[in-house]
Amino acid sequence: MRRNILSMADLETSDIVSILDAAERERLPRVLEGKGAALIFEHPSARTRNAAEMAVFRLGGHPISIRGDEIGIDRRESAEDIALTLASYHSVIGARVTDHQTLVRMAEALEGAGSRVPVINLLSNVEHPSQALADLLTIRQHFGELKGRKVAFIGDANNVALSLAIGCALVGASFSLAAPKGFWFGEVALGTLRSSGGEFIQTEDVISVASGADVLYSDVWVSMGEEEEGASKRAAFSGFSIDDSLLEHAREDAIVMHCLPAHRGEEVSASVIDGPRSMIWLQARNRMFSLIGLISVLLEEDGSS
Ligand code: CP
Ligand code: NVA
């Protein structure tokens, strides 16, 4: 497995299976015994910070969460110097960043210095792979297998959508996106998706995407860092919501997923997200287990256990 997990495309199908299996182990390996994990957050977080801290703790380690303004990436000092500093105390670096390139630069600086400390993307403007691992774990737990599942994403072709789409391609699930045309995946994302293989469509036709789906997934229309575009995006996405009438087009046993935080009455109705088909609390809980799986597999492969 690759050392740095900045994108779902850094994983192979067999890596995903290993991570999801490791997420479900009853006895956890103490791969972080006596070691630290630095967790950087340039954006707010409820789930990721707590899931990552508890994952590190359960693996025997000591997490230190760091707010972006404490270290001032590229203001107080460079991303490279911060990565090299943190790697001298910690065995894992996780980071939620405003600019995906910050992760790339941190990983390159560590590799260039011969460090074996992995960098994990805890959300960037491009991808959210630790979310996608939790989503795949949730779908696998609910349906028993991932292959052949039909995932319908109603909303922005954002970080969450791209990581989930790549993840679906890698595990043999289909992924369809329904969004206004101006908010579909761009050429770079499409290139990553095509090289991951798999079935994929994007369309403005919400009903065709929902029809026969096993999973109806939504995320906020306005992601962190996009606040200035908020009003225009909300207007453009009107109608691209999951509600009871859309749910009727999905399979009878379909589930509803959302990475959270949610805006009830915008991308999803309260009756759906708080209804019997909703998997949001299992999904949120699985953030911790999938991070346990990811970190333990990364460190076990490295022989540091
Ligand atoms: N889903 C997710 O990443 O939530 P947080 O932003 O609260 O971490
Ligand atoms: N797309 C959202 C996900 C939040 C977990 C954002 O980037 O804000």
XYZ file of C-alpha atoms in Angstrom, residues 115-225:
111
model
C 10.883 9.952 6.516
C 8.446 7.039 6.693
C 5.738 9.031 8.500
C 2.519 8.794 6.452
C 0.340 11.778 5.576
C -3.419 11.157 5.600
C -5.912 13.536 3.983
C -8.571 14.407 6.569
C -10.438 16.516 3.938
C -9.176 18.900 1.323
C -10.902 21.006 -1.312
C -10.391 18.042 -3.686
C -11.044 14.836 -1.718
C -12.217 13.335 1.558
C -10.883 9.762 1.444
C -11.313 8.948 5.145
C -15.015 9.746 4.706
C -15.266 7.461 1.683
C -13.708 4.576 3.628
C -16.355 5.010 6.339
C -19.049 5.166 3.656
C -17.857 1.948 2.006
C -17.679 0.257 5.406
C -21.264 1.323 6.126
C -22.546 0.103 2.747
C -20.694 -3.216 3.157
C -22.075 -3.698 6.658
C -25.608 -2.985 5.507
C -25.724 -4.935 2.249
C -23.076 -7.576 2.982
C -21.030 -6.728 -0.115
C -20.001 -3.726 -2.166
C -19.723 -5.218 -5.636
C -22.721 -4.384 -7.812
C -24.220 -1.815 -5.431
C -25.693 1.252 -7.094
C -24.771 4.539 -5.395
C -26.669 7.713 -6.385
C -25.094 10.987 -5.265
C -27.513 13.912 -5.419
C -25.503 17.127 -5.127
C -22.274 18.932 -5.788
C -19.359 17.070 -7.414
C -17.272 17.975 -4.379
C -14.529 16.393 -2.268
C -16.890 13.829 -0.690
C -18.410 12.907 -4.058
C -15.044 12.421 -5.771
C -13.575 10.191 -3.065
C -16.743 8.105 -2.936
C -16.881 7.841 -6.730
C -13.281 6.599 -6.886
C -13.959 4.216 -3.998
C -17.027 2.818 -5.769
C -15.032 2.290 -8.954
C -12.356 0.396 -7.021
C -14.810 -1.946 -5.307
C -17.074 -2.613 -8.304
C -20.020 -0.457 -7.263
C -21.601 1.986 -9.707
C -21.675 5.711 -8.945
C -23.997 8.279 -10.537
C -24.098 11.992 -9.849
C -27.132 14.249 -10.268
C -26.255 17.944 -10.205
C -26.805 21.101 -12.252
C -24.420 20.918 -15.211
C -22.105 23.669 -13.932
C -21.377 21.563 -10.843
C -20.340 18.274 -12.423
C -16.871 16.748 -12.098
C -14.247 18.667 -14.063
C -11.616 17.206 -16.365
C -9.015 16.527 -13.647
C -11.510 14.655 -11.467
C -12.825 12.775 -14.501
C -9.273 11.730 -15.382
C -8.771 10.292 -11.884
C -12.144 8.557 -12.091
C -11.500 7.074 -15.517
C -8.183 5.635 -14.416
C -9.904 4.021 -11.425
C -12.220 2.179 -13.849
C -15.838 1.449 -13.035
C -19.236 2.608 -14.183
C -19.940 6.308 -13.830
C -22.449 8.850 -15.128
C -23.258 12.475 -14.333
C -26.529 14.075 -15.341
C -29.083 16.714 -14.381
C -31.792 14.040 -14.224
C -32.272 13.406 -10.501
C -34.984 10.800 -10.969
C -32.985 8.669 -13.395
C -30.056 8.648 -10.954
C -32.273 7.693 -7.997
C -34.145 5.002 -9.915
C -33.176 1.564 -8.686
C -30.421 2.925 -6.441
C -29.266 1.026 -3.360
C -27.834 4.182 -1.776
C -29.038 7.776 -2.019
C -26.224 10.034 -0.824
C -26.108 13.782 -0.280
C -23.713 16.381 1.098
C -23.954 20.127 1.600
C -24.292 22.255 -1.517
C -21.770 24.768 -0.176
C -18.523 23.302 1.110
C -16.115 24.863 3.592
C -14.161 27.610 1.863
